[in-house]
PDB file of C-alpha atoms in Angstrom:
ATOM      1  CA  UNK S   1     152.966  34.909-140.745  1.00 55.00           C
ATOM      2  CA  UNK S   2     153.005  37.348-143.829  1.00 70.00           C
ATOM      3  CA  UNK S   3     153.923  41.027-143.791  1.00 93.00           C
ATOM      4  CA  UNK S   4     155.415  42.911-141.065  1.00 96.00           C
ATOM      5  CA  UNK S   5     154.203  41.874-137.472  1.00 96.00           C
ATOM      6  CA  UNK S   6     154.947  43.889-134.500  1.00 97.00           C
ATOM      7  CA  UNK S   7     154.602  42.721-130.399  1.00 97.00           C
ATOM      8  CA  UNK S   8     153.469  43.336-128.081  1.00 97.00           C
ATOM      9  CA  UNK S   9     149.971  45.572-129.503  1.00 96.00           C
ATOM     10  CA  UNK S  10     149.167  47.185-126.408  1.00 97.00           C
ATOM     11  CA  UNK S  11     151.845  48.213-124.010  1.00 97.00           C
ATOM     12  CA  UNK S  12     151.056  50.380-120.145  1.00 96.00           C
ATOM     13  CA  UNK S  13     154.164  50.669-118.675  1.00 94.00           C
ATOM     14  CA  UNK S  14     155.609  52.897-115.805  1.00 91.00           C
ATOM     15  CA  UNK S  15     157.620  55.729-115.728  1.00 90.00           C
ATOM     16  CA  UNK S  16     160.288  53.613-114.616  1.00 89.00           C
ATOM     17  CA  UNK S  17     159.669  50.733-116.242  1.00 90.00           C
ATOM     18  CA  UNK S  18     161.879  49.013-118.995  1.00 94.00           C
ATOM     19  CA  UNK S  19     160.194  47.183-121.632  1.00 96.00           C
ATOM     20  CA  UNK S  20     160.902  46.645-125.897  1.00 97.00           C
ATOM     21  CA  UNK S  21     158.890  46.471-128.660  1.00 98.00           C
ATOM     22  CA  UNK S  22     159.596  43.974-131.184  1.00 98.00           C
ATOM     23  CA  UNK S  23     159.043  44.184-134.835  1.00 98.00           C
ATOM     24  CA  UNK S  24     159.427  41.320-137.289  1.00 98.00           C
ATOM     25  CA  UNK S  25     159.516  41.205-141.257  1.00 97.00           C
ATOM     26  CA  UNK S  26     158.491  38.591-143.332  1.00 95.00           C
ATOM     27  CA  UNK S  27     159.028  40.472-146.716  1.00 96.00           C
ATOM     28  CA  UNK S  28     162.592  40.218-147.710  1.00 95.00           C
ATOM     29  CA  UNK S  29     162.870  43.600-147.362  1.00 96.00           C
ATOM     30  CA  UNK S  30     166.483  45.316-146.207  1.00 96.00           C
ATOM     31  CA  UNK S  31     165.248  48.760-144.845  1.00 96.00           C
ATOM     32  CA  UNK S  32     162.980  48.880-141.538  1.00 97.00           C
ATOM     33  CA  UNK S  33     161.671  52.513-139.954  1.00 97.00           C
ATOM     34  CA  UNK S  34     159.884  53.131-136.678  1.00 98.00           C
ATOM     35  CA  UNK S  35     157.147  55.796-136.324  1.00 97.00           C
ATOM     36  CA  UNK S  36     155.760  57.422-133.829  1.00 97.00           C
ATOM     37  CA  UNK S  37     151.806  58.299-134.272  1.00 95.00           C
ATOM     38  CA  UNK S  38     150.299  60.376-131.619  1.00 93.00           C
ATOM     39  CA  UNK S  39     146.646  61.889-131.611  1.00 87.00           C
ATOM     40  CA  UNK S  40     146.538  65.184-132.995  1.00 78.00           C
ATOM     41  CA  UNK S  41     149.785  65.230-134.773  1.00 86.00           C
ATOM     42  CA  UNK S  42     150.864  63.436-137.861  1.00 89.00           C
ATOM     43  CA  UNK S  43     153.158  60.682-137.949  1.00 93.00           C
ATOM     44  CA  UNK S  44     156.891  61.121-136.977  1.00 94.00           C
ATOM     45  CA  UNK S  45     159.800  59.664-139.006  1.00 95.00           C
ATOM     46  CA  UNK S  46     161.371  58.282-135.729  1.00 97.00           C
ATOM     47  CA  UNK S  47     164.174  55.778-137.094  1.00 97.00           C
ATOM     48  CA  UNK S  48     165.926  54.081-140.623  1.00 96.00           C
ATOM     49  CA  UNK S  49     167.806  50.935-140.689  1.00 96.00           C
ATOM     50  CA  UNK S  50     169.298  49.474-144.320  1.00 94.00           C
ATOM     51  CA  UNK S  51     171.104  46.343-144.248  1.00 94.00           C
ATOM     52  CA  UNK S  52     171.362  46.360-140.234  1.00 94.00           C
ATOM     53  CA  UNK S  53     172.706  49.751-140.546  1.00 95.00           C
ATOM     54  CA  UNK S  54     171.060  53.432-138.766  1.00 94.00           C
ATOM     55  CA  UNK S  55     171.195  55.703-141.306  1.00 93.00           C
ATOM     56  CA  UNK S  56     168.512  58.274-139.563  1.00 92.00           C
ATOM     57  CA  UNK S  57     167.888  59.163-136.070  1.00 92.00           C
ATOM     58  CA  UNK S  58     165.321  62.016-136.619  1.00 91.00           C
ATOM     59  CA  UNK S  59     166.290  63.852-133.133  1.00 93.00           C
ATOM     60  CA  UNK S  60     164.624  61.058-131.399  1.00 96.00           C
ATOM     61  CA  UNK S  61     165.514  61.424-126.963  1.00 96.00           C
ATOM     62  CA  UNK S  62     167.705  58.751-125.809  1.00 95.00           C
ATOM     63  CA  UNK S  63     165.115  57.525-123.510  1.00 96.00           C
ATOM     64  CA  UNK S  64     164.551  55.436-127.049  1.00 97.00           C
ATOM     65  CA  UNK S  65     167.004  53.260-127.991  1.00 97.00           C
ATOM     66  CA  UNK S  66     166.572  51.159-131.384  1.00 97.00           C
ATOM     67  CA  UNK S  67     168.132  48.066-132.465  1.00 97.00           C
ATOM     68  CA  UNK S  68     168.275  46.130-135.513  1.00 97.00           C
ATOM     69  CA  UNK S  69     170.020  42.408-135.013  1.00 96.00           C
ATOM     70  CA  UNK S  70     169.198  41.505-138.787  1.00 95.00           C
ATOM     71  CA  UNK S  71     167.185  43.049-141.445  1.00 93.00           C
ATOM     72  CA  UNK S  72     163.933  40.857-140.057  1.00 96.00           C
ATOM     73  CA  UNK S  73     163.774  42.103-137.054  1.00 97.00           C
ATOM     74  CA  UNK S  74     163.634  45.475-135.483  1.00 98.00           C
ATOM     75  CA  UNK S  75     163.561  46.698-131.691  1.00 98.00           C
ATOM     76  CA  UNK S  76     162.494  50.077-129.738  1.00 98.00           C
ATOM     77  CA  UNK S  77     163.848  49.403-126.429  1.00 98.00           C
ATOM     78  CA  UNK S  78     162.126  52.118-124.491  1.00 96.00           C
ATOM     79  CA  UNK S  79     162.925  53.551-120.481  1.00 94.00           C
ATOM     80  CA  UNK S  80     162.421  56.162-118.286  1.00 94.00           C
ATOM     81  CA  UNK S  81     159.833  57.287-120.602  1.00 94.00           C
ATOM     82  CA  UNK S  82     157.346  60.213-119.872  1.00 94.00           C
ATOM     83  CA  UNK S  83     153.135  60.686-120.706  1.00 94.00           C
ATOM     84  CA  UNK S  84     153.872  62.252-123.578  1.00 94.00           C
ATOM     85  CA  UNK S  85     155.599  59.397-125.097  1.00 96.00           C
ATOM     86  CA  UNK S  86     152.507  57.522-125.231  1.00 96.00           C
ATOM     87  CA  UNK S  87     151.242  57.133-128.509  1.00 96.00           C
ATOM     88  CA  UNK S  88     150.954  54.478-131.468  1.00 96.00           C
ATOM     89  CA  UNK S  89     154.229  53.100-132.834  1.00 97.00           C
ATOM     90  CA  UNK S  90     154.532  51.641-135.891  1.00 97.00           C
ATOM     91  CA  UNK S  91     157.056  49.714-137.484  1.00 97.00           C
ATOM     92  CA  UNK S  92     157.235  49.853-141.212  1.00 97.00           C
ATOM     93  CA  UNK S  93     159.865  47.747-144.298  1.00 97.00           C
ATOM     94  CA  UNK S  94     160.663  48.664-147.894  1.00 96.00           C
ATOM     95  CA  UNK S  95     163.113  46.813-150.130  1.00 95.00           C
ATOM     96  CA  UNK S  96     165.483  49.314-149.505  1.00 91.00           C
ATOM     97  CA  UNK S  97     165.980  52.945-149.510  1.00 90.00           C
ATOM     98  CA  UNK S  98     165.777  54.745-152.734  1.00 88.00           C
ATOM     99  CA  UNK S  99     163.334  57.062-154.425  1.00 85.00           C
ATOM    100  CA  UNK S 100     159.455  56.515-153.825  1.00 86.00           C
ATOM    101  CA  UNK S 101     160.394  52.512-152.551  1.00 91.00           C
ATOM    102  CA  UNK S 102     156.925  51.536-150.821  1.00 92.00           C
ATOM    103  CA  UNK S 103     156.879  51.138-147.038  1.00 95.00           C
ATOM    104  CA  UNK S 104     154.770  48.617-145.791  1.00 95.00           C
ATOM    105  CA  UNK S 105     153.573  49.031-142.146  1.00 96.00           C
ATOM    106  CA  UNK S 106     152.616  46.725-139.148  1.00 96.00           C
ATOM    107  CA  UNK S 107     149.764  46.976-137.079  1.00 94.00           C
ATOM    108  CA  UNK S 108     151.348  49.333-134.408  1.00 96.00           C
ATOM    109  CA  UNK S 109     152.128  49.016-130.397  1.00 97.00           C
ATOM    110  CA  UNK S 110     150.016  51.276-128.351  1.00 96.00           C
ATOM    111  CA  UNK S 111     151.794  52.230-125.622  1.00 97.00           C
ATOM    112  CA  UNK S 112     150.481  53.923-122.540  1.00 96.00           C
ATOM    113  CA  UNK S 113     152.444  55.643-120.095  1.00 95.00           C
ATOM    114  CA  UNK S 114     151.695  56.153-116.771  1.00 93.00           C
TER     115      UNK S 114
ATOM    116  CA  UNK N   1     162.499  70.371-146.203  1.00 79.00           C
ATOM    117  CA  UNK N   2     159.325  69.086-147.548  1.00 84.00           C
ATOM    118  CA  UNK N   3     155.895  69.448-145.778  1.00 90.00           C
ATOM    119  CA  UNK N   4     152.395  68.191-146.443  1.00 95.00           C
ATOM    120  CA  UNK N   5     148.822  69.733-146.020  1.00 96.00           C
ATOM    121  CA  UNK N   6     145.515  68.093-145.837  1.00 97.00           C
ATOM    122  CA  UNK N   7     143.172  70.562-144.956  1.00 97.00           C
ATOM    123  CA  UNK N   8     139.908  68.661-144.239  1.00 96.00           C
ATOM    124  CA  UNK N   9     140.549  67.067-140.526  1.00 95.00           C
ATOM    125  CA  UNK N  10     137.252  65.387-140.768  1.00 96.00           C
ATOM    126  CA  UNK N  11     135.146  64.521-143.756  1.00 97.00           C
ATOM    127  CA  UNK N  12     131.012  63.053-143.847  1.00 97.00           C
ATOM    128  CA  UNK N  13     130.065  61.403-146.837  1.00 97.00           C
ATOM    129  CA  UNK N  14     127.177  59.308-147.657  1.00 97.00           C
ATOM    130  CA  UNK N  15     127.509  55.930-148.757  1.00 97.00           C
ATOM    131  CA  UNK N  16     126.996  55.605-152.942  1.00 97.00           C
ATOM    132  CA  UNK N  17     128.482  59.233-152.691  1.00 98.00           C
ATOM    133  CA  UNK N  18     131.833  60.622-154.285  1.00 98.00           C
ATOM    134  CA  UNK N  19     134.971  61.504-151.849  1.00 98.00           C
ATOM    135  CA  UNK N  20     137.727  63.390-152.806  1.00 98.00           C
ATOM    136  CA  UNK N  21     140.268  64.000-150.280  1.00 98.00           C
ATOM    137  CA  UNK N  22     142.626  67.270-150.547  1.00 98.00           C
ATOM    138  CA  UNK N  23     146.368  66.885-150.165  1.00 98.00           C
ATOM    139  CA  UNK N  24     148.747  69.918-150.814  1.00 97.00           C
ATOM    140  CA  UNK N  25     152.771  69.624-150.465  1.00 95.00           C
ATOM    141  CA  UNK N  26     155.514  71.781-150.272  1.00 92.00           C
ATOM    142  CA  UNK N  27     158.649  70.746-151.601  1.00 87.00           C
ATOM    143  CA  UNK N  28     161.230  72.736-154.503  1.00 77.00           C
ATOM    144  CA  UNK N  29     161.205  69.635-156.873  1.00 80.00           C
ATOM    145  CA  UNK N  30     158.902  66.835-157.982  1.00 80.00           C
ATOM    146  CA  UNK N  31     158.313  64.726-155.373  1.00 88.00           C
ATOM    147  CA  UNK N  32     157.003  61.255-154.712  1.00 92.00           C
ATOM    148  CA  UNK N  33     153.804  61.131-153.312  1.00 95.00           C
ATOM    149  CA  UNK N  34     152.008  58.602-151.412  1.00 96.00           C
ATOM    150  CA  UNK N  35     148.133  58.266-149.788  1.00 98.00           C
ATOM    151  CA  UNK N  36     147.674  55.603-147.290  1.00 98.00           C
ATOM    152  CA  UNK N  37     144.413  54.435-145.398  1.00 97.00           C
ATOM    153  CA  UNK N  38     144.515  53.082-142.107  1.00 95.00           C
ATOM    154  CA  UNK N  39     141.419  51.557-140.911  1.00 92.00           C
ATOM    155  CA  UNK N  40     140.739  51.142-136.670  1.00 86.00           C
ATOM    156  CA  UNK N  41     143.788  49.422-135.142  1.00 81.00           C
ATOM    157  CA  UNK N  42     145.237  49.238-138.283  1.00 85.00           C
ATOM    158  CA  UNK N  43     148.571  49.784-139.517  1.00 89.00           C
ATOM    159  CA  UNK N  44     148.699  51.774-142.491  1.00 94.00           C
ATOM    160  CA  UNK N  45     148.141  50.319-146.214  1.00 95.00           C
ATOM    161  CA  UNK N  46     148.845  51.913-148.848  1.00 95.00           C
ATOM    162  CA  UNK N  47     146.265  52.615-151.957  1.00 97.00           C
ATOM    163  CA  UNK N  48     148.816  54.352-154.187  1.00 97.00           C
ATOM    164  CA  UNK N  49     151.344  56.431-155.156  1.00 95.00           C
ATOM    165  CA  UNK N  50     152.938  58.958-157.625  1.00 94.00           C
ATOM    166  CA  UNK N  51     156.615  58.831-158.525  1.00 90.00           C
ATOM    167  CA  UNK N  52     156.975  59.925-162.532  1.00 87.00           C
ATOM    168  CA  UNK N  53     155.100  59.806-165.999  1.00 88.00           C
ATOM    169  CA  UNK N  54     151.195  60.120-166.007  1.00 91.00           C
ATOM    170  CA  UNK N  55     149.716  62.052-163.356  1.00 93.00           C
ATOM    171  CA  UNK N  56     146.552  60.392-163.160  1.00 97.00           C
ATOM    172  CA  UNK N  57     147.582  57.398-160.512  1.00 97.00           C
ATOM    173  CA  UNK N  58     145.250  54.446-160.205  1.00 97.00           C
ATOM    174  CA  UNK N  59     145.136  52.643-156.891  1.00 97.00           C
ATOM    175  CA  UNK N  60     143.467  49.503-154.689  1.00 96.00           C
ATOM    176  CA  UNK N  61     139.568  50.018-153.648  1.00 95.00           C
ATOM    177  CA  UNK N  62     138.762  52.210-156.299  1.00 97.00           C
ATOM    178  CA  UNK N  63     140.699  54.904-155.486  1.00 98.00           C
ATOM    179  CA  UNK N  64     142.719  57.262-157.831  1.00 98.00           C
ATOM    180  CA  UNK N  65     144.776  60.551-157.721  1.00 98.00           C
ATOM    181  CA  UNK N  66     145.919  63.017-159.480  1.00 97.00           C
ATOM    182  CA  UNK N  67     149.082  64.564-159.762  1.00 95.00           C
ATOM    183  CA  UNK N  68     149.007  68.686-160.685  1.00 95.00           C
ATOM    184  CA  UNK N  69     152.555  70.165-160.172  1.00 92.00           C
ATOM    185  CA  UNK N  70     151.305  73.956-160.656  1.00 92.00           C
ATOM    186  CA  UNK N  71     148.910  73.353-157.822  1.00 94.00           C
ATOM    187  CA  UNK N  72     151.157  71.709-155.791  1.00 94.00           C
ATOM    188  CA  UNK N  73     148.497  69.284-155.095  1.00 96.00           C
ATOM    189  CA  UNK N  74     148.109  65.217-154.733  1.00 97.00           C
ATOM    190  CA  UNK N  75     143.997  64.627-154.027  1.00 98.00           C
ATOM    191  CA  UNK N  76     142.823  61.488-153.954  1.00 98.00           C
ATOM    192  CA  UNK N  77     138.952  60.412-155.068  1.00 98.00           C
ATOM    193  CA  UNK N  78     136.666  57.594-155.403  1.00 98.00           C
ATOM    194  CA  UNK N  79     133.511  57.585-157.485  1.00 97.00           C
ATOM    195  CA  UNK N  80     131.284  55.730-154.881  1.00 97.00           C
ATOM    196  CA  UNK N  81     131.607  55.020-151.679  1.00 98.00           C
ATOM    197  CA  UNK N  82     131.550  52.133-149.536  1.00 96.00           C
ATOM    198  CA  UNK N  83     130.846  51.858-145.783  1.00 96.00           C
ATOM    199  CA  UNK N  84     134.028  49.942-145.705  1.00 95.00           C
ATOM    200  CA  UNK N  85     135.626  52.893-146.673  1.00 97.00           C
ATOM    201  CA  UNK N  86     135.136  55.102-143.808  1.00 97.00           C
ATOM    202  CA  UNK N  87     138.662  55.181-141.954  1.00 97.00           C
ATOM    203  CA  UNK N  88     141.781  57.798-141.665  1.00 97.00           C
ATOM    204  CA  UNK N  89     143.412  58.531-145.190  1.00 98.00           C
ATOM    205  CA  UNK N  90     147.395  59.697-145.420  1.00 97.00           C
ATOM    206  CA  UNK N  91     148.751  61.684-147.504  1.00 97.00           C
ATOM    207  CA  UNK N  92     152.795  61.553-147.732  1.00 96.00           C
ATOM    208  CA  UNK N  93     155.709  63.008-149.389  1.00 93.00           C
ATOM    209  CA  UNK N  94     159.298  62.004-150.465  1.00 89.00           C
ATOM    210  CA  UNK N  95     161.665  64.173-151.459  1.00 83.00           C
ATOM    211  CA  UNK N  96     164.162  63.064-154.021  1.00 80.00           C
ATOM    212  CA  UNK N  97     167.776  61.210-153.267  1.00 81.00           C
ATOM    213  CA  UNK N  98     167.403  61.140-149.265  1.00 82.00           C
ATOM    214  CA  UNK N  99     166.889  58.269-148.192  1.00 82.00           C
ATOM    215  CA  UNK N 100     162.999  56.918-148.907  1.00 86.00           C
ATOM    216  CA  UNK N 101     161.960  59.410-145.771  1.00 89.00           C
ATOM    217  CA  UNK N 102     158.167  60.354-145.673  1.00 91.00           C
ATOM    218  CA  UNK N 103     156.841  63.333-144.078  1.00 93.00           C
ATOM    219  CA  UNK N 104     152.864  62.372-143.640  1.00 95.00           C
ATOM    220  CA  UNK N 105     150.367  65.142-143.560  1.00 96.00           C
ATOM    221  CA  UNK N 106     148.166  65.213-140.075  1.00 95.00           C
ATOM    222  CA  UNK N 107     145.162  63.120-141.955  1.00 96.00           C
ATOM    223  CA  UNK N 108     141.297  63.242-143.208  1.00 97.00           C
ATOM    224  CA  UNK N 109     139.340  60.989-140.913  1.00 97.00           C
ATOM    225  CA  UNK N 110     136.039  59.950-143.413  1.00 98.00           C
ATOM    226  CA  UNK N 111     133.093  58.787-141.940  1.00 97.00           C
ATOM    227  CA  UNK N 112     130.784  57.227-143.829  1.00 97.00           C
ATOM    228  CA  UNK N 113     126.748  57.401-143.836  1.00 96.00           C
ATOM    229  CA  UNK N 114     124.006  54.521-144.836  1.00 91.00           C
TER     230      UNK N 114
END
């Protein structure tokens, strides 16, 4: 697989239900971001990882709790989550973290909450 | 903080046509500046992006952009459309020295006519 790949791509889950998204790398890249995408508002820094390491949580609720075991891979390990937190995520990698480095984005998880 | 307009929410343009897209940012310095296209259950891709020296940015598909710091403005334009064009355009901005975080304006969804 090339590019950035992200699982499952559609998601319905309960209020009470725990479930993770996976997102997977295939760039080289050291930096990985989630992003949350909802209809009718534009897309929301969520995340940052460099080399394994969170350097943003943009005020995200705890109800979302990310994990990064390498620089490859990324997780959103989601729970107790409400309606509104349905929405498109998307996973995105850039080759690090400096100025105007080019974030390249997978095909999303849409997740529906019940 | 750094913010981004694009005023047009929905754009019609017939195919063989010319599209220009408006983008307008706020931010106290130059920024980088990126537009992105996402396409139906898509991730994002990028087309291309402004970071220093000539302000007249060349891109994938055709597309360019131009840069004009006294109008704080980033729009992006293609000479002739394709059907294939006809998806959700992003425009994003980076401020300088914090971390490669984007702040993406809400989007121009362009629909395309034969």
């Amino acid at each position: 697989e090339t590019g950035v790949t992200q699982t499952p791509r559609h998601l319905v889950m309960g209020m009470t239900n725990k479930k993770s998204l996976k997102c997977e790398q295939h760039l080289g890249h050291n930096a990985m971001y989630w992003y949350k995408q909802s209809a009718k508002k534009p897309l929301e820094l969520m995340f940052v990882y460099n080399f394994k390491e969170q350097t943003e949580n943009n005020s995200v609720p705890s109800r979302f709790s990310p994990e990064c075991p390498n620089s490859s891979h990324l997780f959103l390990h989601l729970h107790t989550l409400q309606p509104e937190d349905s929405a498109l995520y998307l996973c995105a990698s850039s080759h690090g973290t400096g100025d105007g480095e080019t974030q390249y984005f997978g095909p999303g998880t849409r997740l529906l909450v019940l | 903080a750094q913010s981004v307009t694009q005023p047009d929410i929905h754009i019609t343009v017939s195919e063989g046509a010319s599209l220009e897209l408006r983008c307008n940012y706020s931010y106290g310095a130059t920024p980088y500046l990126f537009w992105y296209v996402q396409s139906p259950g898509q991730g994002l891709q990028l087309l291309l992006k402004y970071f220093s020296g000539d302000t007249l940015v060349q891109g994938i598909k055709g597309f360019e952009a131009e840069f004009k710091r006294s109008q704080s403005s980033f729009n992006l334009r293609k000479p002739s459309v394709h059907w294939s064009d006809a998806a959700e355009y992003f425009c994003a901005v980076g401020a300088r020295a914090a971390g490669n975080k984007l702040t993406f304006g809400g989007g121009t969804r362009v629909l395309v006519k034969p």
